[in-house]
C-alpha positions as a Python dict, from the first residue, in 0.01 Angstrom:
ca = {
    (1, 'X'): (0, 0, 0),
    (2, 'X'): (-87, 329, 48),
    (3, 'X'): (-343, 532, 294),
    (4, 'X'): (-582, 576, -3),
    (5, 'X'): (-493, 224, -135),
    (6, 'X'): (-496, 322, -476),
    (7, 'X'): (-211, 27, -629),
    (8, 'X'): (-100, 50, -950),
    (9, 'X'): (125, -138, -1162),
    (10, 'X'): (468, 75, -1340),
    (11, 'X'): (773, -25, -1237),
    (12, 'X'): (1007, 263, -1166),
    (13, 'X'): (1079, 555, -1426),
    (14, 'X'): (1237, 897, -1476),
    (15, 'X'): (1089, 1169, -1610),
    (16, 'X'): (1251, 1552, -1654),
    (17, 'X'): (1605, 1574, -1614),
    (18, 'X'): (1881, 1738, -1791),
    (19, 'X'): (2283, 1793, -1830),
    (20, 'X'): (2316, 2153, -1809),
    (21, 'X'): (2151, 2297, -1483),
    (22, 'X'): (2312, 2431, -1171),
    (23, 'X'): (2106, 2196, -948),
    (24, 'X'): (1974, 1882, -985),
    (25, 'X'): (1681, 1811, -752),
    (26, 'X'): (1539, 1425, -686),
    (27, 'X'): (1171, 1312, -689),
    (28, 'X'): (1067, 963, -577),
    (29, 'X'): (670, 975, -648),
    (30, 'X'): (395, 696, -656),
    (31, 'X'): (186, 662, -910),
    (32, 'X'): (-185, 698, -838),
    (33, 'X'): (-305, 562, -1219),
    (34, 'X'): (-411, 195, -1295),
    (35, 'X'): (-143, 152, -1617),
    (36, 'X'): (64, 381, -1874),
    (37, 'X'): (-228, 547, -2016),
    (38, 'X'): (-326, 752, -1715),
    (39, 'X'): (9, 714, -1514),
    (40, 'X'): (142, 999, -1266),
    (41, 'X'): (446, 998, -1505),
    (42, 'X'): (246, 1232, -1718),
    (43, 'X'): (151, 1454, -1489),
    (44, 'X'): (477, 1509, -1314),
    (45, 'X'): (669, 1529, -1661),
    (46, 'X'): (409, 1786, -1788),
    (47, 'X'): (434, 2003, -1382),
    (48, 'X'): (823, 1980, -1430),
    (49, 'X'): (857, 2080, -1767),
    (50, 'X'): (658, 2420, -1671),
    (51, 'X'): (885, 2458, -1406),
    (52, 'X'): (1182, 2391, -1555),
    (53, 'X'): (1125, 2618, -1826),
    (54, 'X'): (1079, 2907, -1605),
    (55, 'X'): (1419, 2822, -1352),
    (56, 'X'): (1708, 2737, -1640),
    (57, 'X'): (1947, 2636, -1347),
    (58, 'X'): (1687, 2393, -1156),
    (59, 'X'): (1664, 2022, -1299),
    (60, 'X'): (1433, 1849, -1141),
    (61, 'X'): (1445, 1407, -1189),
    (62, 'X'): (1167, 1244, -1096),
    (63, 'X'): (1124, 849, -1069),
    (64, 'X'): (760, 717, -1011),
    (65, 'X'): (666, 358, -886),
    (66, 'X'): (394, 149, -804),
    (67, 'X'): (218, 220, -465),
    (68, 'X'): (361, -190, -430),
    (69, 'X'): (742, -75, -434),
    (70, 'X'): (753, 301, -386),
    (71, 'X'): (744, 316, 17),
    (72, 'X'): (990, -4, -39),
    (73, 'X'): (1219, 216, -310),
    (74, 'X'): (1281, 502, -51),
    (75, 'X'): (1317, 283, 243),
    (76, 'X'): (1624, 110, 58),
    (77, 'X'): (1788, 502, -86),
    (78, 'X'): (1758, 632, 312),
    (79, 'X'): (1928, 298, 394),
    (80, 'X'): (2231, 308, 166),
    (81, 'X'): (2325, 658, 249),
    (82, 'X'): (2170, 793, -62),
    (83, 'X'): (1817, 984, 24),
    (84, 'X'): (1603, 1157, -272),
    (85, 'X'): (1525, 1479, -234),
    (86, 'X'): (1189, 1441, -182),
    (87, 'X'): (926, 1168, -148),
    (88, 'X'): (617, 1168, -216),
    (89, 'X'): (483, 843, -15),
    (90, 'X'): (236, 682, 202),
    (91, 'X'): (424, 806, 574),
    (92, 'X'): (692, 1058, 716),
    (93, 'X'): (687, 1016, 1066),
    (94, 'X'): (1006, 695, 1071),
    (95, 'X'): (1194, 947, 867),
    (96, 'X'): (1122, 1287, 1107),
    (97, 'X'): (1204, 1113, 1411),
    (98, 'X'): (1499, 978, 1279),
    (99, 'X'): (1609, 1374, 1183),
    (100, 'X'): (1650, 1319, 824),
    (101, 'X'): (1387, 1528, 730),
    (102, 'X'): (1310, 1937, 694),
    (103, 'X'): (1102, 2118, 865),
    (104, 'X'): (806, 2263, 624),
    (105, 'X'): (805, 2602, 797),
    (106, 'X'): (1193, 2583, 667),
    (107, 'X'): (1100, 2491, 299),
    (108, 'X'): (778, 2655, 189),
    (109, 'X'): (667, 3016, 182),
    (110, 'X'): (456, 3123, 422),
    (111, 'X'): (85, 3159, 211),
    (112, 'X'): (178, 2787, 56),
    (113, 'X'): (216, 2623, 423),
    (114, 'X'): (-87, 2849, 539),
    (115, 'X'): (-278, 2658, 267),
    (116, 'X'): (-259, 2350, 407),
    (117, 'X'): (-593, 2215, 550),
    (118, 'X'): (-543, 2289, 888),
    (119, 'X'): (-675, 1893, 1011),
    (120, 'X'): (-398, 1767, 771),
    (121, 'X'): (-140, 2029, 853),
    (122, 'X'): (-160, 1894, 1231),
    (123, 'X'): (-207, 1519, 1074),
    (124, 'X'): (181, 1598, 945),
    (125, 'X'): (355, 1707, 1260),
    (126, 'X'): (567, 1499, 1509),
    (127, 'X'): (649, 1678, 1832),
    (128, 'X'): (414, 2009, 1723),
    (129, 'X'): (639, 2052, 1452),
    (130, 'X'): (525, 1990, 1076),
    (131, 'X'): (731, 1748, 874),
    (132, 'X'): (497, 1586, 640),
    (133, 'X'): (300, 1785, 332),
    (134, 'X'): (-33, 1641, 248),
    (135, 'X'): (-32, 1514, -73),
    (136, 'X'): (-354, 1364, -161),
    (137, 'X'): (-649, 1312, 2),
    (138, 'X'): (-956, 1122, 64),
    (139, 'X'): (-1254, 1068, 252),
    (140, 'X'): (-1524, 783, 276),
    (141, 'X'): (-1899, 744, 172),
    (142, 'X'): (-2131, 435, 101),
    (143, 'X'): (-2198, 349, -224),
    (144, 'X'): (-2505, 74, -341),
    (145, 'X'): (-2649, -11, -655),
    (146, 'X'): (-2886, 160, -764),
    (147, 'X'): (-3013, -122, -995),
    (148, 'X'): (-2999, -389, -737),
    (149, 'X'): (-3189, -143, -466),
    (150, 'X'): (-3475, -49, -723),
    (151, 'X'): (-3550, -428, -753),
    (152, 'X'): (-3530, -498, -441),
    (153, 'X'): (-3709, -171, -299),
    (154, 'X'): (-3486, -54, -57),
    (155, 'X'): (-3396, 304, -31),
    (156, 'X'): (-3024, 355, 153),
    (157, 'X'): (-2958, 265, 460),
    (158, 'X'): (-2889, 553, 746),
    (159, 'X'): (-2868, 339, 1028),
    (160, 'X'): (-2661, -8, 1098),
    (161, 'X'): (-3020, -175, 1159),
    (162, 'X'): (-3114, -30, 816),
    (163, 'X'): (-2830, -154, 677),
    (164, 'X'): (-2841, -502, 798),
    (165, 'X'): (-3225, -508, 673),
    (166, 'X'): (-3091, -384, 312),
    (167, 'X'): (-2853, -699, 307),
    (168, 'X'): (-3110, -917, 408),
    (169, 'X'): (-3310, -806, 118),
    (170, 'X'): (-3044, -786, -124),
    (171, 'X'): (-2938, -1184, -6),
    (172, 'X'): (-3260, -1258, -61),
    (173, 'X'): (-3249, -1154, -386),
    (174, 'X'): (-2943, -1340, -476),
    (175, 'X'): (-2684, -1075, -464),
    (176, 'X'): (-2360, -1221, -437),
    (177, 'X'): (-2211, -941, -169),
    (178, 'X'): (-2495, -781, -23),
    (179, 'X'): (-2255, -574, 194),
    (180, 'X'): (-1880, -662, 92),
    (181, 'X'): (-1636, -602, 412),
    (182, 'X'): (-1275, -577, 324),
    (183, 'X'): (-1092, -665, 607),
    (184, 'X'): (-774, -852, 412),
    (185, 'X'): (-426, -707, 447),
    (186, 'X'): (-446, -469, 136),
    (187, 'X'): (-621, -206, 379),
    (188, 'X'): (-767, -357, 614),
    (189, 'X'): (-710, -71, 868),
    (190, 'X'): (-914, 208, 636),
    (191, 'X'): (-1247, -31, 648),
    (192, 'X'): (-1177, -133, 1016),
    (193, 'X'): (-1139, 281, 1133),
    (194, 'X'): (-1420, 361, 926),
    (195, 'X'): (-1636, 136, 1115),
    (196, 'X'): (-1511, 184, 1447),
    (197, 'X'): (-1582, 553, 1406),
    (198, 'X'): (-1927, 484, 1273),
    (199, 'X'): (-1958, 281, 1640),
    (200, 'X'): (-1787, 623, 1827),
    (201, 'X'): (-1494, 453, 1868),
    (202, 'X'): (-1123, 495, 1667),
    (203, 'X'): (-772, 414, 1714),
    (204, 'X'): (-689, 708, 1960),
    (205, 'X'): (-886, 874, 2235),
    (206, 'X'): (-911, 1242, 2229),
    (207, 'X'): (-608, 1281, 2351),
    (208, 'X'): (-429, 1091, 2138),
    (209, 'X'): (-379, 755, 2310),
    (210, 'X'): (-430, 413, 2139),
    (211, 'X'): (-727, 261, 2270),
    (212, 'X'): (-785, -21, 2003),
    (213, 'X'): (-975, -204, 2244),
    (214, 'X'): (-1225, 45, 2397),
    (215, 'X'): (-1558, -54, 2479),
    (216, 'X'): (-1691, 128, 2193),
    (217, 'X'): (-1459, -50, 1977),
    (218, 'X'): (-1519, -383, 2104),
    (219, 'X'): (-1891, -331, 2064),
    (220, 'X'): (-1866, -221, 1689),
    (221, 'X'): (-1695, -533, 1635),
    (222, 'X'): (-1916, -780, 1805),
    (223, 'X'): (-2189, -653, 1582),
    (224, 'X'): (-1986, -694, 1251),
    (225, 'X'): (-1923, -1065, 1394),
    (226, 'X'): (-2293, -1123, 1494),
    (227, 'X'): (-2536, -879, 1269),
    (228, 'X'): (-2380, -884, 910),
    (229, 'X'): (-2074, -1227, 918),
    (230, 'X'): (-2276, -1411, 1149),
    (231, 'X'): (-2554, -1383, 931),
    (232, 'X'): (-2404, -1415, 553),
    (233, 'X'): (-2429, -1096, 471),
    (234, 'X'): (-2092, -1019, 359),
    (235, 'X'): (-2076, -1262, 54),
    (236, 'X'): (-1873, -1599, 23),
    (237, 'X'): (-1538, -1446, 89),
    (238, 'X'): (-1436, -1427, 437),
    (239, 'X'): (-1367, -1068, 538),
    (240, 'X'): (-1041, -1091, 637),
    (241, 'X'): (-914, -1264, 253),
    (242, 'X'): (-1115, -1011, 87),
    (243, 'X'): (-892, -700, -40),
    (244, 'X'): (-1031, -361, -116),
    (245, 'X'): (-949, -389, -465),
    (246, 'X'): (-1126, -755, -511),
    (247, 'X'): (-1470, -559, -352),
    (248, 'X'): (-1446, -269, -547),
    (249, 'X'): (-1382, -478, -855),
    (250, 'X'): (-1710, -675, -765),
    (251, 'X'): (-1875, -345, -708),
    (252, 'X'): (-1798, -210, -1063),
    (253, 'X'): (-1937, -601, -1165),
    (254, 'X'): (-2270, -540, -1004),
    (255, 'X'): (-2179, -797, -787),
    (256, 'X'): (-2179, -586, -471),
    (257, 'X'): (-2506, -401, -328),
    (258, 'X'): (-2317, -180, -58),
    (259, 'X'): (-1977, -128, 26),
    (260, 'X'): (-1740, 184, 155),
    (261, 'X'): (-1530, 372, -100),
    (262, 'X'): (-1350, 628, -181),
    (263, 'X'): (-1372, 860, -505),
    (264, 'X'): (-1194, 638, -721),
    (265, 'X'): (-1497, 416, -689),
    (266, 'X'): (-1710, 653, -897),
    (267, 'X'): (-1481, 621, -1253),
    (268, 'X'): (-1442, 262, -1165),
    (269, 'X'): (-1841, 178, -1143),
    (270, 'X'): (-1925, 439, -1440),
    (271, 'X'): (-1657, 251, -1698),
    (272, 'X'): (-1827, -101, -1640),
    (273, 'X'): (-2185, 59, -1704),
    (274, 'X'): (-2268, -8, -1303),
    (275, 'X'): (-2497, 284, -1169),
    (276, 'X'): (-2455, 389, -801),
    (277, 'X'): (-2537, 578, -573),
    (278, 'X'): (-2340, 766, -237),
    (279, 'X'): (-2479, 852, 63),
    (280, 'X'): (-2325, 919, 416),
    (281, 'X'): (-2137, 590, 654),
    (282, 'X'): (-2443, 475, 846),
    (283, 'X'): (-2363, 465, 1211),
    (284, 'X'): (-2550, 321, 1514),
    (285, 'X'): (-2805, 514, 1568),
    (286, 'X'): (-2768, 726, 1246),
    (287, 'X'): (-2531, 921, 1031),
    (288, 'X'): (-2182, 852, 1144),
    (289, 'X'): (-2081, 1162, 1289),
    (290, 'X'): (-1679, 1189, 1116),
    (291, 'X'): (-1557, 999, 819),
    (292, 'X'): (-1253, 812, 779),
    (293, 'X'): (-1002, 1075, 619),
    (294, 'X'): (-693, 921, 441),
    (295, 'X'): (-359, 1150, 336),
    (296, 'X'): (-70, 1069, 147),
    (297, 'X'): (252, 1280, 199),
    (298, 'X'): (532, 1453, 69),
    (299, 'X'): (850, 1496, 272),
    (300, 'X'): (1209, 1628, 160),
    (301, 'X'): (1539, 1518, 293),
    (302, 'X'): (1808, 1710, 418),
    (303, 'X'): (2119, 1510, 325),
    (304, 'X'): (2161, 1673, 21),
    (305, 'X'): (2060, 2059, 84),
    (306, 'X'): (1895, 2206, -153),
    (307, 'X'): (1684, 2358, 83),
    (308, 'X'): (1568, 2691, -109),
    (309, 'X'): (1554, 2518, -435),
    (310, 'X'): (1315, 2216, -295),
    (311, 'X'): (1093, 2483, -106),
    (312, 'X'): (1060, 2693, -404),
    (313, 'X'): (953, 2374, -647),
    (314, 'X'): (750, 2278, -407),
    (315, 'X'): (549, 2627, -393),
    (316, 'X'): (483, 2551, -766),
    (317, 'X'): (426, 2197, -687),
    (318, 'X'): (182, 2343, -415),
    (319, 'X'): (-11, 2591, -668),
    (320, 'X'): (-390, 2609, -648),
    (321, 'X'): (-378, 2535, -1040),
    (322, 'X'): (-157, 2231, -1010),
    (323, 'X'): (-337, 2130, -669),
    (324, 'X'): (-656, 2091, -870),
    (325, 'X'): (-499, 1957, -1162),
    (326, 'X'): (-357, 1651, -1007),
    (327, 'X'): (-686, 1600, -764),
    (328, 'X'): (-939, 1604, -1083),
    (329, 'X'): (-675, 1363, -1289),
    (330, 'X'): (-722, 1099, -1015),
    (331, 'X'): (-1088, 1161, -834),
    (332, 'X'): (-897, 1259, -535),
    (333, 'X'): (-938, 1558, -307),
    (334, 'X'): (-716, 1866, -276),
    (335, 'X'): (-530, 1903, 16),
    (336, 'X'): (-493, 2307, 31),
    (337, 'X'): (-808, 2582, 88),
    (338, 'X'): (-809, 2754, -212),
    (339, 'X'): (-815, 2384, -469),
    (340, 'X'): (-1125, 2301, -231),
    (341, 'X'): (-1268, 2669, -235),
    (342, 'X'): (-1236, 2633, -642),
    (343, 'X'): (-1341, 2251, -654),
    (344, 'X'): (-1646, 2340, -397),
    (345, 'X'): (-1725, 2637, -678),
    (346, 'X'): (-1741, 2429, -973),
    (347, 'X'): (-2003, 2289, -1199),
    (348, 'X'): (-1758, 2029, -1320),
    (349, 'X'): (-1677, 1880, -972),
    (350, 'X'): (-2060, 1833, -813),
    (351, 'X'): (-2007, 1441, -802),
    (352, 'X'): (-1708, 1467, -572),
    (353, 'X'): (-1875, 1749, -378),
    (354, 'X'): (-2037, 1503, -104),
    (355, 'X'): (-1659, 1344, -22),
    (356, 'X'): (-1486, 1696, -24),
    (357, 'X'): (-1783, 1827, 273),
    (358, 'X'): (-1657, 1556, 466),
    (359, 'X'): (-1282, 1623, 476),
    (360, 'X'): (-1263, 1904, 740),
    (361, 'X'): (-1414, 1637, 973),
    (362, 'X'): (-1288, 1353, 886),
    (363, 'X'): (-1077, 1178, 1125),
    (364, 'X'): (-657, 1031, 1007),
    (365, 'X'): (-505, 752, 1086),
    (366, 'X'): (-234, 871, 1374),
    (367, 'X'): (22, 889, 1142),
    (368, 'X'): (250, 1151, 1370),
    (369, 'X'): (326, 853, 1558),
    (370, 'X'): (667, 637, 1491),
    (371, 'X'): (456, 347, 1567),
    (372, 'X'): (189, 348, 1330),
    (373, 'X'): (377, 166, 1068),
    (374, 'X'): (363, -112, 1323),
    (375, 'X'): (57, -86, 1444),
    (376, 'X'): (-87, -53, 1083),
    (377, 'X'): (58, -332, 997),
    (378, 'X'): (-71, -572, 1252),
    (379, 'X'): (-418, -476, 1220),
    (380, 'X'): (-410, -575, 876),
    (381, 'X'): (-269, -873, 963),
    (382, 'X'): (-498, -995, 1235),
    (383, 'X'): (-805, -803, 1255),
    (384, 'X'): (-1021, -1015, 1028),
    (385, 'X'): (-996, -1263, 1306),
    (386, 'X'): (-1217, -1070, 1487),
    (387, 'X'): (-1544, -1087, 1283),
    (388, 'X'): (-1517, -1442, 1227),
    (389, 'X'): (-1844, -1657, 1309),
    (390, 'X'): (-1711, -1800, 1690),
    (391, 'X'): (-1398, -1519, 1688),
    (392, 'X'): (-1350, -1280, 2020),
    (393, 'X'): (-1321, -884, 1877),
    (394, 'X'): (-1183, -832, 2266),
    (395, 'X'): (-954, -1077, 2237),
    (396, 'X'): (-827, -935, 1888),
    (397, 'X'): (-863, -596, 1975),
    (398, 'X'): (-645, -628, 2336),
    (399, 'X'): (-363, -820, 2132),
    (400, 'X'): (-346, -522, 1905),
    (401, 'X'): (-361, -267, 2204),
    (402, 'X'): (-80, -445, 2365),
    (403, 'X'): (132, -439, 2031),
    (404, 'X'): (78, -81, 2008),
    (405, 'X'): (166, 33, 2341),
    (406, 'X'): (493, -149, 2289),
    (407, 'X'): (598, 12, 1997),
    (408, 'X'): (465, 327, 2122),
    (409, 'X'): (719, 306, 2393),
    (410, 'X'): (979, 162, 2191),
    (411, 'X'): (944, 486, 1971),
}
């Protein structure tokens, strides 16, 4: 899955492409709609037919998959010999520090690489040096129902004790997930960083370090465990078999009364008639201080040069018109200065203001390091454990330390 853990269901398909160009350049892109009707096929064959019409020599293929097999699809091309391109995935840094990959500041012209958010610009570098182009981005805020909190009279939380009071209230009143906490292995790592943040805690001190199993993070987890499992407050799925798609599906069924989410949330809650609110991640003793941020990325490879003709697609690709285009199609935020100057500016845009204030303070996964893929992939795997009525969040939380210093040194 990706960062943003938006899944969607095409298999793979071309679109753009052509027999009488000079160059023929290779996309491999995931698709970030929820079936053919909104898929990313459109948008990339509408982005490449502009460009294509304005560079007669430049074709430019592009094959889109499901978040479920795109990460997968590259994976197996870099393996046989036979890189795209580009990729436009869920991680770079395997691919950097295996030297397959460009160097930004050798593909993109110099005001298109300055545009880069400067938090997500560093988020993309292994070594000081920039491999990985943000993509797509997101932040995190809570959302509740605003039916289910009028009946209930409860105004939103800004504290954890205030939140744990709201759930009582809303279990009271027979909601099925007062506060829904998905810690399965979809993406089980956004809800888990989100909270340890909220507890001033994270993945990596301030110098970068793991330190899954600080004090602070320990903490944060023995209250999950005690304050909101320990006291049925999450609903009758255990958190760690309950994916973020199954809660936000609940959500948009007025099944849920509070839960993190991203902007995706919003379309999803107004198509099923559900009406929510958003207000700040409440943290211990008030509003958590930085919000999860999640980026996806695009890389290019060097096996098959190109270099000048990638760098210049990917200035248009990079365009503050096609920046904004692609965020607004999918509720997602822009990942360059002037799409969020022009989204901050606009009327049409207000709902997704809240999420885009967060992003210059928003704290990513450490996705410079080789090991995250690892790392990631164990705390999906195990942290549920944790928060289980009886289970030891030290205990958990060491295991995973001890994983990721391994791999750390290993990479």
């Amino acid at each position: 899955m990706s960062a943003l853990g938006l899944a969607a269901v095409l298999s793979g398909c071309g679109v753009g492409g052509g027999d009488s160009s000079d160059v023929t350049l290779t996309l491999v892109a995931a698709d970030y709609g929820n079936g053919a009707a909104d898929s990313s096929k459109k948008y990339w064959a509408d982005l490449v037919e502009r460009y294509e019409s304005d560079h007669p020599d430049v074709d430019v293929d592009v094959s889109v998959y499901s978040w479920n097999d795109v990460d997968r699809k590259v994976k197996e091309m870099v393996d046989a010999g036979n890189p795209p391109d580009m990729a436009q995935i869920g991680a770079y840094a395997d691919y950097a520090s295996q030297g397959l990959l460009h160097r930004v500041g050798d593909l993109l012209s110099i005001p298109v690489q300055a545009d880069f958010l400067s938090q997500l610009s560093e988020a993309g570098e292994v070594n000081s040096v920039q491999y990985g182009m943000p993509f797509a981005a997101s932040t995190r805020l809570l959302f509740y129902n605003k039916s289910l909190f009028a009946e209930a009279g409860l105004t939103p939380p800004e504290t954890w004790d205030e939140l744990v009071e709201c759930a009582e209230a809303l279990k009271a009143d027979g909601v099925k997930f007062p506060y829904a906490l998905p810690l399965g292995p979809e993406e089980a790592q956004a809800e888990t960083l989100q909270w340890l943040l909220s507890g001033d805690g994270g993945y990596t001190d301030i110098g970068g370090t793991y330190g899954i199993d600080s004090t602070e993070n320990v903490e944060t987890l023995s209250w999950l465990r005690d304050e909101l499992v320990g006291k049925g407050l999450t609903g009758p799925v255990a958190p760690g078999e309950l994916d973020r798609a199954k809660a936000f599906e609940a959500f948009a069924a007025g099944d849920v009364g509070m839960l993190n989410g991203h902007p995706s949330l919003m379309e999803m809650a107004r198509k099923k008639g559900v009406k929510y609110g958003m207000v700040p991640i409440p943290g211990a003793e008030g509003e958590t201080p930085s919000a999860l941020g999640v980026a996806d990325w695009m890389m290019a490879f060097e096996k098959n040069g190109h270099r000048d003709e990638i760098g210049d697609f990917l200035d248009f690709v990079y365009s503050e018109e096609n920046v904004l285009d692609f965020s607004r199609e999918y509720d997602l935020l822009p990942v360059t200065n002037s799409a969020s100057r022009a989204m901050a500016a606009s009327g049409q845009d207000k709902e997704i203001k809240p999420f885009l204030d967060q992003l210059p303070l928003s704290e990513q996964y450490p996705v410079g390091k080789t090991s995250w893929a690892a790392v990631n992939a164990e705390i999906k795997r195990k942290i549920g454990k944790a928060v289980e009525p009886g289970g030891s969040p030290a205990g958990v939380l060491g295991a995973l330390q001890a994983a990721a210093v391994r791999e750390d040194s290993a990479g």
